Amino acid sequence: APKLGQSTGPPQRHFPRKVYWLCSLVDLVARSTWVFTLMPSSLVTRNIVIRVILVSVMSSVEIMRRSMWAVLRIEYEQLTNASGFRALLWVPSKLNTAPPERRPSTLSDSHRQPLLS
């Protein structure tokens, strides 16, 4: 018998299955908006206001696309790592390490060329 807080089946997703399919389709369309950045915006319209609005909309679509995948990624990590198997208790830091020691040069000083003559 499972203990309190443990489930016997696969982890339950937080959204309905249709949401994941919709996110995949939205991602496909949103990823294709970068093609508009390759062509000159004057091909779409000569009105500067509409061009600025178009760039703003494309930028907003990219932000929303990345936010959508961030939420799905957090959900995935919660489902697959809820028991903490991949938890990092210590992260190595290079901030408090001594700089690497310089090795003596193999060339003698007589063989060195001056940088400026």
N, C-alpha and C. Protein backbone atom coordinates (compact mmCIF):
# COMPACT_ATOMS: atom_id res chain seq x y z
N ALA A 1 0.84 -1.18 0.00
CA ALA A 1 0.00 0.00 0.00
C ALA A 1 0.89 1.24 0.00
N PRO A 2 0.53 2.24 -0.82
CA PRO A 2 1.34 3.46 -0.85
C PRO A 2 1.20 4.25 0.43
N LYS A 3 2.27 4.90 0.81
CA LYS A 3 2.24 5.75 1.99
C LYS A 3 1.55 7.07 1.67
N LEU A 4 1.31 7.84 2.69
CA LEU A 4 0.65 9.13 2.54
C LEU A 4 1.49 10.04 1.66
N GLY A 5 0.89 10.63 0.63
CA GLY A 5 1.59 11.55 -0.25
C GLY A 5 2.23 10.87 -1.44
N GLN A 6 2.19 9.54 -1.52
CA GLN A 6 2.74 8.83 -2.65
C GLN A 6 1.62 8.33 -3.54
N SER A 7 1.86 8.37 -4.83
CA SER A 7 0.87 7.84 -5.76
C SER A 7 1.45 6.62 -6.45
N THR A 8 0.60 5.75 -6.91
CA THR A 8 1.06 4.55 -7.57
C THR A 8 1.13 4.72 -9.08
N GLY A 9 0.40 5.64 -9.65
CA GLY A 9 0.37 5.84 -11.09
C GLY A 9 1.38 6.87 -11.57
N PRO A 10 1.34 7.13 -12.86
CA PRO A 10 2.24 8.15 -13.39
C PRO A 10 1.86 9.53 -12.86
N PRO A 11 2.81 10.47 -12.86
CA PRO A 11 2.49 11.81 -12.35
C PRO A 11 1.39 12.47 -13.19
N GLN A 12 0.56 13.22 -12.52
CA GLN A 12 -0.57 13.87 -13.19
C GLN A 12 -0.15 15.24 -13.72
N ARG A 13 -0.48 15.49 -14.97
CA ARG A 13 -0.22 16.80 -15.57
C ARG A 13 -1.20 17.82 -15.01
N HIS A 14 -0.80 19.09 -15.07
CA HIS A 14 -1.64 20.15 -14.51
C HIS A 14 -2.65 20.70 -15.51
N PHE A 15 -2.36 20.53 -16.81
CA PHE A 15 -3.25 21.05 -17.85
C PHE A 15 -3.87 19.90 -18.63
N PRO A 16 -5.02 20.16 -19.26
CA PRO A 16 -5.61 19.12 -20.12
C PRO A 16 -4.70 18.84 -21.32
N ARG A 17 -4.85 17.67 -21.90
CA ARG A 17 -4.01 17.25 -23.03
C ARG A 17 -4.10 18.22 -24.21
N LYS A 18 -5.26 18.82 -24.43
CA LYS A 18 -5.45 19.76 -25.54
C LYS A 18 -4.55 20.99 -25.39
N VAL A 19 -4.28 21.40 -24.17
CA VAL A 19 -3.44 22.58 -23.94
C VAL A 19 -2.02 22.33 -24.46
N TYR A 20 -1.50 21.14 -24.27
CA TYR A 20 -0.15 20.82 -24.74
C TYR A 20 -0.08 20.82 -26.27
N TRP A 21 -1.12 20.29 -26.91
CA TRP A 21 -1.17 20.33 -28.37
C TRP A 21 -1.29 21.76 -28.87
N LEU A 22 -2.11 22.55 -28.19
CA LEU A 22 -2.26 23.95 -28.58
C LEU A 22 -0.95 24.71 -28.40
N CYS A 23 -0.24 24.44 -27.31
CA CYS A 23 1.06 25.08 -27.10
C CYS A 23 2.05 24.70 -28.19
N SER A 24 2.00 23.47 -28.64
CA SER A 24 2.90 23.04 -29.72
C SER A 24 2.58 23.78 -31.02
N LEU A 25 1.31 23.93 -31.32
CA LEU A 25 0.93 24.64 -32.54
C LEU A 25 1.25 26.13 -32.46
N VAL A 26 0.99 26.73 -31.29
CA VAL A 26 1.32 28.15 -31.11
C VAL A 26 2.83 28.35 -31.23
N ASP A 27 3.59 27.42 -30.69
CA ASP A 27 5.05 27.51 -30.78
C ASP A 27 5.51 27.44 -32.23
N LEU A 28 4.92 26.56 -33.01
CA LEU A 28 5.29 26.44 -34.41
C LEU A 28 5.04 27.74 -35.17
N VAL A 29 3.88 28.34 -34.94
CA VAL A 29 3.55 29.60 -35.60
C VAL A 29 4.43 30.73 -35.08
N ALA A 30 4.62 30.79 -33.77
CA ALA A 30 5.40 31.88 -33.18
C ALA A 30 6.87 31.80 -33.59
N ARG A 31 7.39 30.60 -33.73
CA ARG A 31 8.79 30.46 -34.17
C ARG A 31 8.97 30.93 -35.60
N SER A 32 7.95 30.86 -36.40
CA SER A 32 8.08 31.29 -37.80
C SER A 32 8.04 32.81 -37.95
N THR A 33 7.73 33.54 -36.90
CA THR A 33 7.69 35.01 -37.03
C THR A 33 9.06 35.61 -37.24
N TRP A 34 10.14 34.88 -36.91
CA TRP A 34 11.48 35.41 -37.13
C TRP A 34 11.76 35.61 -38.61
N VAL A 35 11.02 34.93 -39.48
CA VAL A 35 11.21 35.10 -40.92
C VAL A 35 10.90 36.54 -41.32
N PHE A 36 9.94 37.15 -40.66
CA PHE A 36 9.60 38.55 -40.97
C PHE A 36 10.75 39.49 -40.64
N THR A 37 11.59 39.12 -39.69
CA THR A 37 12.72 39.98 -39.36
C THR A 37 13.82 39.91 -40.41
N LEU A 38 13.81 38.88 -41.25
CA LEU A 38 14.81 38.75 -42.29
C LEU A 38 14.54 39.64 -43.50
N MET A 39 13.29 39.94 -43.72
CA MET A 39 12.96 40.78 -44.88
C MET A 39 12.78 42.23 -44.45
N PRO A 40 13.02 43.15 -45.36
CA PRO A 40 12.81 44.56 -45.01
C PRO A 40 11.34 44.83 -44.69
N SER A 41 11.11 45.55 -43.63
CA SER A 41 9.71 45.80 -43.23
C SER A 41 9.01 46.72 -44.22
N SER A 42 9.75 47.39 -45.09
CA SER A 42 9.11 48.25 -46.09
C SER A 42 8.38 47.43 -47.14
N LEU A 43 8.67 46.12 -47.24
CA LEU A 43 7.93 45.27 -48.17
C LEU A 43 6.50 45.04 -47.69
N VAL A 44 6.30 45.07 -46.40
CA VAL A 44 4.97 44.84 -45.84
C VAL A 44 4.13 46.11 -45.97
N THR A 45 4.69 47.23 -45.56
CA THR A 45 3.98 48.50 -45.62
C THR A 45 5.00 49.64 -45.63
N ARG A 46 4.60 50.75 -46.15
CA ARG A 46 5.46 51.92 -46.16
C ARG A 46 5.15 52.85 -44.97
N ASN A 47 4.08 52.55 -44.26
CA ASN A 47 3.68 53.35 -43.11
C ASN A 47 4.58 53.01 -41.93
N ILE A 48 5.28 54.00 -41.43
CA ILE A 48 6.24 53.77 -40.34
C ILE A 48 5.55 53.32 -39.05
N VAL A 49 4.36 53.81 -38.80
CA VAL A 49 3.63 53.44 -37.59
C VAL A 49 3.28 51.95 -37.62
N ILE A 50 2.81 51.48 -38.76
CA ILE A 50 2.45 50.07 -38.88
C ILE A 50 3.70 49.19 -38.77
N ARG A 51 4.83 49.66 -39.32
CA ARG A 51 6.07 48.89 -39.19
C ARG A 51 6.52 48.76 -37.74
N VAL A 52 6.40 49.84 -36.98
CA VAL A 52 6.77 49.80 -35.56
C VAL A 52 5.82 48.87 -34.80
N ILE A 53 4.54 48.94 -35.12
CA ILE A 53 3.56 48.06 -34.47
C ILE A 53 3.87 46.60 -34.81
N LEU A 54 4.25 46.33 -36.06
CA LEU A 54 4.57 44.97 -36.48
C LEU A 54 5.77 44.42 -35.71
N VAL A 55 6.80 45.23 -35.57
CA VAL A 55 7.98 44.80 -34.81
C VAL A 55 7.62 44.57 -33.34
N SER A 56 6.78 45.45 -32.80
CA SER A 56 6.36 45.29 -31.40
C SER A 56 5.55 44.02 -31.20
N VAL A 57 4.68 43.72 -32.13
CA VAL A 57 3.86 42.51 -32.03
C VAL A 57 4.74 41.27 -32.14
N MET A 58 5.69 41.28 -33.07
CA MET A 58 6.57 40.12 -33.21
C MET A 58 7.42 39.91 -31.96
N SER A 59 7.88 41.00 -31.38
CA SER A 59 8.65 40.89 -30.14
C SER A 59 7.79 40.36 -29.00
N SER A 60 6.57 40.82 -28.92
CA SER A 60 5.65 40.35 -27.88
C SER A 60 5.31 38.88 -28.05
N VAL A 61 5.14 38.46 -29.30
CA VAL A 61 4.86 37.04 -29.57
C VAL A 61 6.02 36.18 -29.09
N GLU A 62 7.26 36.62 -29.32
CA GLU A 62 8.43 35.86 -28.87
C GLU A 62 8.50 35.79 -27.34
N ILE A 63 8.19 36.89 -26.69
CA ILE A 63 8.17 36.89 -25.22
C ILE A 63 7.10 35.93 -24.69
N MET A 64 5.94 35.96 -25.28
CA MET A 64 4.87 35.06 -24.86
C MET A 64 5.23 33.60 -25.12
N ARG A 65 5.87 33.33 -26.26
CA ARG A 65 6.27 31.96 -26.59
C ARG A 65 7.27 31.44 -25.57
N ARG A 66 8.25 32.25 -25.23
CA ARG A 66 9.24 31.82 -24.24
C ARG A 66 8.62 31.65 -22.86
N SER A 67 7.68 32.51 -22.51
CA SER A 67 6.99 32.40 -21.21
C SER A 67 6.17 31.12 -21.16
N MET A 68 5.50 30.80 -22.26
CA MET A 68 4.69 29.59 -22.33
C MET A 68 5.57 28.36 -22.09
N TRP A 69 6.73 28.32 -22.75
CA TRP A 69 7.60 27.16 -22.57
C TRP A 69 8.26 27.15 -21.20
N ALA A 70 8.45 28.31 -20.61
CA ALA A 70 9.00 28.34 -19.24
C ALA A 70 8.01 27.70 -18.27
N VAL A 71 6.73 28.00 -18.43
CA VAL A 71 5.71 27.41 -17.56
C VAL A 71 5.66 25.89 -17.76
N LEU A 72 5.71 25.45 -19.02
CA LEU A 72 5.67 24.02 -19.29
C LEU A 72 6.94 23.32 -18.77
N ARG A 73 8.06 23.99 -18.86
CA ARG A 73 9.30 23.41 -18.36
C ARG A 73 9.27 23.29 -16.83
N ILE A 74 8.76 24.30 -16.16
CA ILE A 74 8.65 24.24 -14.70
C ILE A 74 7.71 23.11 -14.29
N GLU A 75 6.62 22.97 -15.02
CA GLU A 75 5.69 21.88 -14.72
C GLU A 75 6.37 20.53 -14.92
N TYR A 76 7.11 20.38 -16.00
CA TYR A 76 7.81 19.12 -16.26
C TYR A 76 8.82 18.80 -15.17
N GLU A 77 9.59 19.80 -14.76
CA GLU A 77 10.57 19.59 -13.70
C GLU A 77 9.89 19.23 -12.39
N GLN A 78 8.75 19.82 -12.11
CA GLN A 78 8.02 19.50 -10.89
C GLN A 78 7.53 18.06 -10.91
N LEU A 79 7.06 17.63 -12.08
CA LEU A 79 6.55 16.26 -12.17
C LEU A 79 7.65 15.22 -12.12
N THR A 80 8.77 15.50 -12.77
CA THR A 80 9.82 14.49 -12.87
C THR A 80 10.82 14.56 -11.73
N ASN A 81 10.89 15.68 -11.02
CA ASN A 81 11.90 15.83 -9.97
C ASN A 81 11.26 16.18 -8.63
N ALA A 82 10.03 15.80 -8.44
CA ALA A 82 9.34 16.16 -7.21
C ALA A 82 9.99 15.51 -5.98
N SER A 83 10.62 14.35 -6.18
CA SER A 83 11.25 13.69 -5.04
C SER A 83 12.67 14.20 -4.80
N GLY A 84 13.15 15.12 -5.62
CA GLY A 84 14.42 15.79 -5.37
C GLY A 84 15.66 15.01 -5.75
N PHE A 85 15.55 14.08 -6.70
CA PHE A 85 16.72 13.31 -7.07
C PHE A 85 17.79 14.15 -7.77
N ARG A 86 17.38 15.20 -8.47
CA ARG A 86 18.35 16.03 -9.17
C ARG A 86 18.64 17.32 -8.44
N ALA A 87 18.27 17.41 -7.18
CA ALA A 87 18.50 18.64 -6.43
C ALA A 87 19.99 18.84 -6.20
N LEU A 88 20.45 20.04 -6.42
CA LEU A 88 21.85 20.37 -6.18
C LEU A 88 21.97 21.00 -4.81
N LEU A 89 22.78 20.40 -3.97
CA LEU A 89 22.98 20.95 -2.65
C LEU A 89 24.20 21.84 -2.61
N TRP A 90 25.07 21.71 -3.62
CA TRP A 90 26.30 22.49 -3.66
C TRP A 90 26.63 22.77 -5.11
N VAL A 91 26.91 24.02 -5.41
CA VAL A 91 27.29 24.41 -6.75
C VAL A 91 28.70 24.96 -6.69
N PRO A 92 29.62 24.41 -7.47
CA PRO A 92 31.00 24.91 -7.41
C PRO A 92 31.06 26.35 -7.90
N SER A 93 31.88 27.13 -7.24
CA SER A 93 32.02 28.54 -7.58
C SER A 93 33.46 28.83 -7.92
N LYS A 94 33.67 29.64 -8.94
CA LYS A 94 35.02 30.05 -9.31
C LYS A 94 35.37 31.39 -8.70
N LEU A 95 34.50 31.94 -7.91
CA LEU A 95 34.74 33.25 -7.33
C LEU A 95 35.82 33.24 -6.26
N ASN A 96 35.87 32.18 -5.47
CA ASN A 96 36.79 32.14 -4.34
C ASN A 96 38.02 31.28 -4.60
N THR A 97 38.33 31.02 -5.84
CA THR A 97 39.50 30.21 -6.15
C THR A 97 40.68 31.11 -6.47
N ALA A 98 41.85 30.62 -6.22
CA ALA A 98 43.07 31.38 -6.52
C ALA A 98 43.31 31.34 -8.02
N PRO A 99 43.92 32.40 -8.56
CA PRO A 99 44.21 32.39 -10.00
C PRO A 99 45.25 31.32 -10.30
N PRO A 100 45.22 30.75 -11.50
CA PRO A 100 46.19 29.71 -11.84
C PRO A 100 47.60 30.30 -11.86
N GLU A 101 48.54 29.51 -11.36
CA GLU A 101 49.92 29.99 -11.32
C GLU A 101 50.51 29.94 -12.72
N ARG A 102 51.32 30.93 -13.02
CA ARG A 102 51.95 31.00 -14.33
C ARG A 102 53.19 30.12 -14.33
N ARG A 103 53.30 29.35 -15.37
CA ARG A 103 54.49 28.51 -15.52
C ARG A 103 55.61 29.34 -16.14
N PRO A 104 56.84 29.08 -15.77
CA PRO A 104 57.94 29.82 -16.37
C PRO A 104 58.03 29.51 -17.86
N SER A 105 58.44 30.49 -18.61
CA SER A 105 58.55 30.35 -20.05
C SER A 105 59.65 29.38 -20.40
N THR A 106 59.46 28.65 -21.49
CA THR A 106 60.49 27.70 -21.92
C THR A 106 61.57 28.38 -22.73
N LEU A 107 61.29 29.57 -23.24
CA LEU A 107 62.28 30.32 -24.00
C LEU A 107 63.14 31.14 -23.06
N SER A 108 64.40 31.20 -23.33
CA SER A 108 65.25 32.06 -22.51
C SER A 108 65.08 33.51 -22.96
N ASP A 109 65.48 34.44 -22.13
CA ASP A 109 65.31 35.85 -22.44
C ASP A 109 66.09 36.27 -23.68
N SER A 110 67.15 35.56 -24.01
CA SER A 110 67.95 35.95 -25.18
C SER A 110 67.26 35.62 -26.49
N HIS A 111 66.30 34.70 -26.47
CA HIS A 111 65.60 34.32 -27.70
C HIS A 111 64.35 35.15 -27.94
N ARG A 112 63.96 35.93 -26.98
CA ARG A 112 62.72 36.71 -27.12
C ARG A 112 62.94 37.89 -28.04
N GLN A 113 61.97 38.13 -28.86
CA GLN A 113 62.00 39.26 -29.79
C GLN A 113 61.31 40.45 -29.14
N PRO A 114 61.83 41.66 -29.29
CA PRO A 114 61.11 42.83 -28.78
C PRO A 114 59.86 43.06 -29.59
N LEU A 115 58.79 43.53 -28.92
CA LEU A 115 57.52 43.78 -29.62
C LEU A 115 57.65 44.96 -30.58
N LEU A 116 58.32 45.98 -30.17
CA LEU A 116 58.51 47.16 -31.02
C LEU A 116 60.00 47.36 -31.26
N SER A 117 60.37 47.60 -32.49
CA SER A 117 61.79 47.82 -32.78
C SER A 117 62.08 49.27 -32.97
